[in-house]
Tab-separated table of C-alpha atoms in Angstrom:
chain	number	residue	atom	x	y	z
O	15	MET	CA	132.869	144.099	47.896
O	16	LYS	CA	129.504	143.419	46.275
O	17	ASP	CA	129.938	139.673	46.691
O	18	LYS	CA	130.767	140.173	50.331
O	19	MET	CA	127.549	142.128	50.932
O	20	VAL	CA	125.509	139.372	49.278
O	21	ASN	CA	127.114	136.748	51.481
O	22	ASP	CA	126.434	138.809	54.592
O	23	ALA	CA	122.771	139.080	53.623
O	24	GLN	CA	122.554	135.314	53.170
O	25	VAL	CA	124.145	134.723	56.538
O	26	GLN	CA	121.708	137.072	58.271
O	27	SER	CA	118.593	135.527	56.689
O	28	PRO	CA	118.158	132.529	59.099
O	29	PRO	CA	117.210	134.705	62.101
O	30	ASN	CA	114.254	136.019	60.077
O	31	LEU	CA	113.170	132.429	59.460
O	32	ASP	CA	113.420	131.681	63.178
O	33	VAL	CA	111.175	134.617	63.958
O	34	ARG	CA	108.565	133.333	61.547
O	35	GLY	CA	108.861	129.871	63.085
O	36	ASP	CA	108.265	131.314	66.547
O	37	GLU	CA	105.211	133.133	65.269
O	38	ARG	CA	103.782	129.898	63.870
O	39	THR	CA	104.456	128.110	67.147
O	40	ASN	CA	102.661	130.843	69.060
O	41	GLU	CA	99.712	130.544	66.695
O	42	LYS	CA	99.531	126.793	67.377
O	43	CYS	CA	99.690	127.388	71.115
O	44	ASN	CA	96.864	129.898	70.838
O	45	VAL	CA	94.786	127.346	68.954
O	46	ASN	CA	95.468	124.630	71.551
O	47	THR	CA	94.242	126.813	74.391
O	48	SER	CA	90.708	126.441	73.051
O	49	VAL	CA	90.772	122.617	73.491
O	50	LYS	CA	88.771	121.433	76.472
O	51	ILE	CA	90.737	119.579	79.138
O	52	LEU	CA	88.828	116.702	80.728
O	53	GLU	CA	89.361	116.473	84.463
O	54	TYR	CA	87.134	113.393	84.997
O	55	LYS	CA	85.551	114.758	88.118
O	56	GLY	CA	82.432	113.434	89.741
O	57	LEU	CA	80.820	110.046	89.148
O	58	LEU	CA	82.494	107.932	86.462
O	59	TRP	CA	80.820	104.555	87.007
O	60	SER	CA	78.209	103.028	89.273
O	61	CYS	CA	76.608	99.635	89.677
O	62	GLY	CA	73.957	98.503	92.107
O	63	LEU	CA	75.105	96.153	94.835
O	64	ARG	CA	72.071	94.022	94.080
O	65	GLU	CA	73.273	93.368	90.520
O	66	ILE	CA	76.776	92.525	91.721
O	67	CYS	CA	75.525	90.064	94.330
O	68	LEU	CA	73.072	88.402	91.970
O	69	THR	CA	75.885	87.996	89.464
O	70	ALA	CA	78.001	86.370	92.157
O	71	LEU	CA	75.095	83.984	92.816
O	72	TRP	CA	74.186	83.095	89.246
O	73	LEU	CA	77.723	82.473	88.006
O	74	PRO	CA	78.311	79.313	90.099
O	75	LEU	CA	74.640	78.317	90.093
O	76	GLY	CA	74.337	78.637	86.327
O	77	ALA	CA	77.612	76.791	85.822
O	78	LEU	CA	76.450	74.016	88.147
O	79	ILE	CA	73.185	73.590	86.244
O	80	PHE	CA	75.035	73.603	82.926
O	81	CYS	CA	77.533	70.995	84.108
O	82	TYR	CA	74.806	68.754	85.532
O	83	VAL	CA	72.601	68.841	82.435
O	84	THR	CA	75.350	68.420	79.851
O	85	ALA	CA	77.202	65.753	81.819
O	86	SER	CA	74.001	63.774	82.428
O	87	ILE	CA	73.155	63.836	78.721
O	88	PHE	CA	76.533	63.276	77.093
O	89	GLN	CA	78.753	61.661	79.753
O	90	ALA	CA	76.429	59.689	82.000
O	91	ASP	CA	78.759	56.708	82.342
O	92	ASP	CA	81.661	58.859	83.530
O	93	ILE	CA	79.791	60.810	86.199
O	94	HIS	CA	77.888	57.853	87.684
O	95	GLU	CA	80.978	55.736	88.241
O	96	THR	CA	81.568	55.210	91.981
O	97	HIS	CA	84.278	53.843	94.227
O	98	CYS	CA	82.359	50.647	95.001
O	99	LYS	CA	80.897	50.189	91.503
O	100	VAL	CA	77.352	50.219	92.909
O	101	TYR	CA	74.152	51.623	91.435
O	102	ASN	CA	74.040	55.421	91.480
O	103	VAL	CA	71.467	57.913	90.200
O	104	VAL	CA	72.630	61.412	91.168
O	105	PRO	CA	76.260	62.361	90.452
O	106	SER	CA	78.256	64.455	92.883
O	107	ILE	CA	79.334	68.027	92.235
O	108	SER	CA	82.936	66.893	92.002
O	109	ALA	CA	81.960	64.360	89.336
O	110	ILE	CA	80.128	66.776	87.033
O	111	THR	CA	82.697	69.564	87.429
O	112	GLY	CA	85.739	67.317	87.148
O	113	ILE	CA	85.235	66.134	83.577
O	114	SER	CA	86.006	67.925	80.337
O	115	PRO	CA	84.752	70.325	79.008
O	116	GLN	CA	82.518	71.049	82.014
O	117	ARG	CA	85.505	71.658	84.257
O	118	TYR	CA	86.531	74.679	82.176
O	119	VAL	CA	83.099	76.303	82.400
O	120	TRP	CA	82.999	75.682	86.143
O	121	ARG	CA	86.483	77.077	86.735
O	122	ILE	CA	85.858	80.197	84.661
O	123	CYS	CA	82.605	80.985	86.490
O	124	ILE	CA	84.175	80.410	89.903
O	125	ALA	CA	87.095	82.664	88.977
O	126	PHE	CA	84.787	85.514	87.940
O	127	HIS	CA	82.619	85.213	91.044
O	128	LEU	CA	85.537	85.426	93.503
O	129	GLY	CA	85.795	89.219	93.183
O	130	PRO	CA	82.187	89.939	94.209
O	131	ARG	CA	82.496	87.403	97.020
O	132	LEU	CA	85.513	89.240	98.432
O	133	LEU	CA	83.578	92.489	98.156
O	134	ILE	CA	80.590	91.029	100.006
O	135	GLY	CA	82.846	89.832	102.825
O	136	SER	CA	84.361	93.294	103.240
O	137	LEU	CA	80.938	94.932	103.147
O	138	TYR	CA	79.596	92.717	105.901
O	139	TYR	CA	82.696	93.354	107.993
O	140	ASN	CA	82.086	97.115	107.870
O	141	TYR	CA	78.348	96.573	108.287
O	142	HIS	CA	78.805	94.636	111.533
O	143	LYS	CA	81.502	97.051	112.656
O	144	GLU	CA	79.082	99.963	112.280
O	145	ARG	CA	76.362	98.073	114.148
O	146	THR	CA	78.766	97.250	116.986
O	147	LYS	CA	79.309	100.961	117.688
O	148	TYR	CA	75.786	101.211	119.103
O	149	ILE	CA	76.268	98.377	121.602
O	150	THR	CA	76.765	99.947	125.015
O	151	GLU	CA	77.682	96.890	127.075
O	152	GLU	CA	81.424	96.295	126.992
O	153	LYS	CA	81.282	92.499	127.012
O	154	ALA	CA	78.681	92.313	124.256
O	155	ARG	CA	80.631	94.831	122.159
O	156	THR	CA	83.813	92.770	122.510
O	157	VAL	CA	82.039	89.572	121.486
O	158	ALA	CA	80.419	91.294	118.504
O	159	THR	CA	83.770	92.701	117.378
O	160	LYS	CA	85.464	89.305	117.549
O	161	LEU	CA	82.611	87.589	115.733
O	162	GLY	CA	82.702	90.224	112.997
O	163	GLU	CA	86.424	89.660	112.514
O	164	ALA	CA	85.864	85.896	112.536
O	165	CYS	CA	83.285	86.261	109.757
O	166	TYR	CA	85.764	88.251	107.704
O	167	TRP	CA	88.573	85.708	107.948
O	168	LEU	CA	86.304	82.680	107.630
O	169	ASN	CA	85.042	84.158	104.375
O	170	PHE	CA	88.644	84.283	103.140
O	171	ILE	CA	89.314	80.691	104.171
O	172	GLU	CA	86.074	79.551	102.572
O	173	LEU	CA	86.952	81.278	99.301
O	174	PHE	CA	90.468	79.861	99.216
O	175	ALA	CA	89.112	76.380	99.916
O	176	LEU	CA	86.484	76.786	97.197
O	177	THR	CA	89.222	77.796	94.786
O	178	GLY	CA	91.226	74.751	95.819
O	179	VAL	CA	88.442	72.206	95.276
O	180	THR	CA	87.634	73.900	91.965
O	181	TYR	CA	91.093	73.766	90.446
O	182	ILE	CA	92.240	70.507	92.078
O	183	SER	CA	89.640	68.000	90.950
O	184	ASN	CA	89.052	64.619	92.534
O	185	ARG	CA	90.199	62.942	89.329
O	186	GLU	CA	93.563	64.700	89.442
O	187	ASN	CA	94.359	64.388	93.152
O	188	TYR	CA	91.624	62.843	95.273
O	189	PHE	CA	93.535	63.047	98.562
O	190	ILE	CA	94.157	66.813	98.347
O	191	HIS	CA	90.679	67.455	96.928
O	192	GLU	CA	89.030	65.636	99.822
O	193	LYS	CA	90.996	67.507	102.492
O	194	ILE	CA	90.325	70.909	100.936
O	195	PHE	CA	86.626	70.056	100.667
O	196	ILE	CA	86.556	69.325	104.403
O	197	VAL	CA	88.168	72.704	105.083
O	198	PHE	CA	85.546	74.337	102.871
O	199	MET	CA	82.652	72.692	104.718
O	200	VAL	CA	83.993	73.578	108.164
O	201	ALA	CA	84.749	77.184	107.187
O	202	ALA	CA	81.347	77.606	105.522
O	203	LEU	CA	79.439	76.291	108.548
O	204	LEU	CA	81.453	78.363	111.019
O	205	HIS	CA	80.958	81.421	108.824
O	206	MET	CA	77.190	80.919	108.893
O	207	LEU	CA	77.204	80.402	112.649
O	208	CYS	CA	79.290	83.510	113.352
O	209	ARG	CA	77.166	85.637	111.012
O	210	ALA	CA	73.953	84.419	112.634
O	211	ARG	CA	75.341	85.004	116.117
O	212	VAL	CA	76.767	88.474	115.516
O	213	GLY	CA	73.561	89.619	113.858
O	214	CYS	CA	71.473	89.210	116.998
O	215	ILE	CA	73.858	90.376	119.724
O	216	ALA	CA	72.377	93.170	121.862
O	217	SER	CA	69.096	93.068	119.963
O	218	ASP	CA	67.494	95.008	122.824
O	219	VAL	CA	69.814	97.959	122.138
O	220	VAL	CA	70.306	97.927	118.374
O	221	GLU	CA	68.114	96.443	115.673
O	222	PRO	CA	69.130	92.905	114.628
O	223	VAL	CA	70.367	92.303	111.120
O	224	ARG	CA	67.396	92.129	108.782
O	225	THR	CA	68.205	88.664	107.436
O	226	ASN	CA	69.335	87.166	110.728
O	227	LYS	CA	66.442	84.688	110.968
O	228	LEU	CA	67.072	83.576	107.399
O	229	VAL	CA	70.751	83.034	108.200
O	230	TRP	CA	69.800	80.799	111.126
O	231	THR	CA	67.469	78.823	108.848
O	232	LEU	CA	70.181	78.348	106.234
O	233	PHE	CA	72.612	77.327	108.958
O	234	TYR	CA	70.286	74.598	110.244
O	235	VAL	CA	69.683	73.375	106.695
O	236	ALA	CA	73.433	73.275	106.072
O	237	ILE	CA	74.039	71.384	109.329
O	238	ALA	CA	71.389	68.791	108.439
O	239	ALA	CA	72.840	68.424	104.937
O	240	THR	CA	76.353	68.033	106.350
O	241	VAL	CA	75.256	65.321	108.794
O	242	GLY	CA	73.504	63.447	105.993
O	243	LEU	CA	76.507	63.915	103.732
O	244	ILE	CA	78.852	62.353	106.296
O	245	ILE	CA	76.509	59.440	107.060
O	246	PHE	CA	75.917	58.505	103.433
O	247	PHE	CA	79.583	58.950	102.560
O	248	LEU	CA	80.563	56.446	105.241
O	249	ARG	CA	77.827	54.058	104.127
O	250	HIS	CA	79.189	54.273	100.617
O	251	ARG	CA	82.903	54.016	101.415
O	252	LEU	CA	82.713	51.419	104.184
O	253	LEU	CA	79.600	49.399	103.372
O	254	CYS	CA	79.215	49.997	99.621
O	255	ARG	CA	75.451	50.324	99.910
O	256	PRO	CA	73.500	50.961	96.689
O	257	LEU	CA	72.216	54.531	96.293
O	258	ALA	CA	74.289	55.663	99.273
O	259	PHE	CA	76.362	57.871	97.001
O	260	THR	CA	73.161	59.210	95.448
O	261	TRP	CA	71.969	60.481	98.821
O	262	PHE	CA	75.455	61.820	99.501
O	263	SER	CA	75.202	63.840	96.290
O	264	VAL	CA	71.723	65.109	97.197
O	265	CYS	CA	73.045	66.364	100.541
O	266	GLU	CA	75.975	67.960	98.735
O	267	TYR	CA	73.648	69.883	96.405
O	268	ILE	CA	71.548	71.054	99.358
O	269	LEU	CA	74.673	72.254	101.147
O	270	ALA	CA	75.898	74.095	98.045
O	271	THR	CA	72.512	75.751	97.496
O	272	ALA	CA	72.307	76.881	101.121
O	273	ASN	CA	75.812	78.311	100.862
O	274	MET	CA	74.983	80.246	97.683
O	275	ALA	CA	71.799	81.631	99.229
O	276	PHE	CA	73.724	82.615	102.354
O	277	HIS	CA	76.104	84.780	100.344
O	278	ALA	CA	73.328	86.275	98.212
O	279	ILE	CA	71.108	87.582	101.019
O	280	VAL	CA	73.200	90.738	101.214
O	281	VAL	CA	70.731	92.092	98.643
O	282	ARG	CA	68.140	92.165	101.431
O	283	ASP	CA	70.437	93.699	104.036
O	284	LEU	CA	71.750	96.417	101.697
O	285	PRO	CA	69.114	96.666	98.945
O	286	LEU	CA	69.755	100.273	97.850
O	287	HIS	CA	73.539	100.495	98.044
O	288	GLU	CA	75.754	101.007	95.015
O	289	LEU	CA	79.371	100.531	94.069
O	290	GLN	CA	80.694	103.777	92.576
O	291	VAL	CA	83.892	105.129	91.049
O	292	VAL	CA	84.039	108.821	91.988
O	293	CYS	CA	86.793	111.405	91.736
O	294	PRO	CA	87.053	113.292	95.043
O	295	THR	CA	86.228	116.979	94.708
O	296	HIS	CA	88.430	118.126	97.590
O	297	ASN	CA	92.196	118.501	97.373
O	298	LYS	CA	94.240	116.265	99.617
O	299	ALA	CA	96.549	118.083	101.994
O	300	ASN	CA	100.232	117.472	101.411
């Protein structure tokens, strides 16, 4: 009988242990209630639009300068070689960005600058869309809307073409590189023209875009550079004239510089704007 009572006591002991375990768990829960829970509300990150746009400008410009200087110093024979084997002084952009290791620097910088360029295109689309709301005349409003949409899609085409000429060099596939470069030039010029045109529509009703005159100037410079580029390219390819490819390259650099400046002038149109990551304070309705 005594042994039976001892065994019963041993069997009943685990529930007491469970009670103590529950008490310890409750103590831990009470301790955890004092830990602060981060809800990450409000502003988490911000960056000025000016800094983003200047970064988008300096990435390709800095890479272009780096490629030109290093290629001219260390690989002069490779970059000055032409189709007709004539005397050449200034290498083309395709020549200095198509050799190794410069091609890797150029491709990396172009890849990083594509994001800000897409952002700038979307910003200008909304910017022109907001300006169009104040145009009272129906015909002018329709034209402004279509031009704003054209700017948006031409920016996409221009970026895709720029990506194509960057990653398909003339040394790897000249035929494809040449055709994509033509698409890039046409899209870039049409983009400038549409932006310049939409910025001055109904200027008697709503204020023109601040940089509209500068856009027109860059457009005329780009047109002149494109005409010179075509003329000297034909003189080089068909007539093999000395220094023809040099002047072709000069026109190409002018066109590239005008294009970079065109995409960077958003810092004058929207000088105080910022890109922010903010948690909304209101609850969304289900």
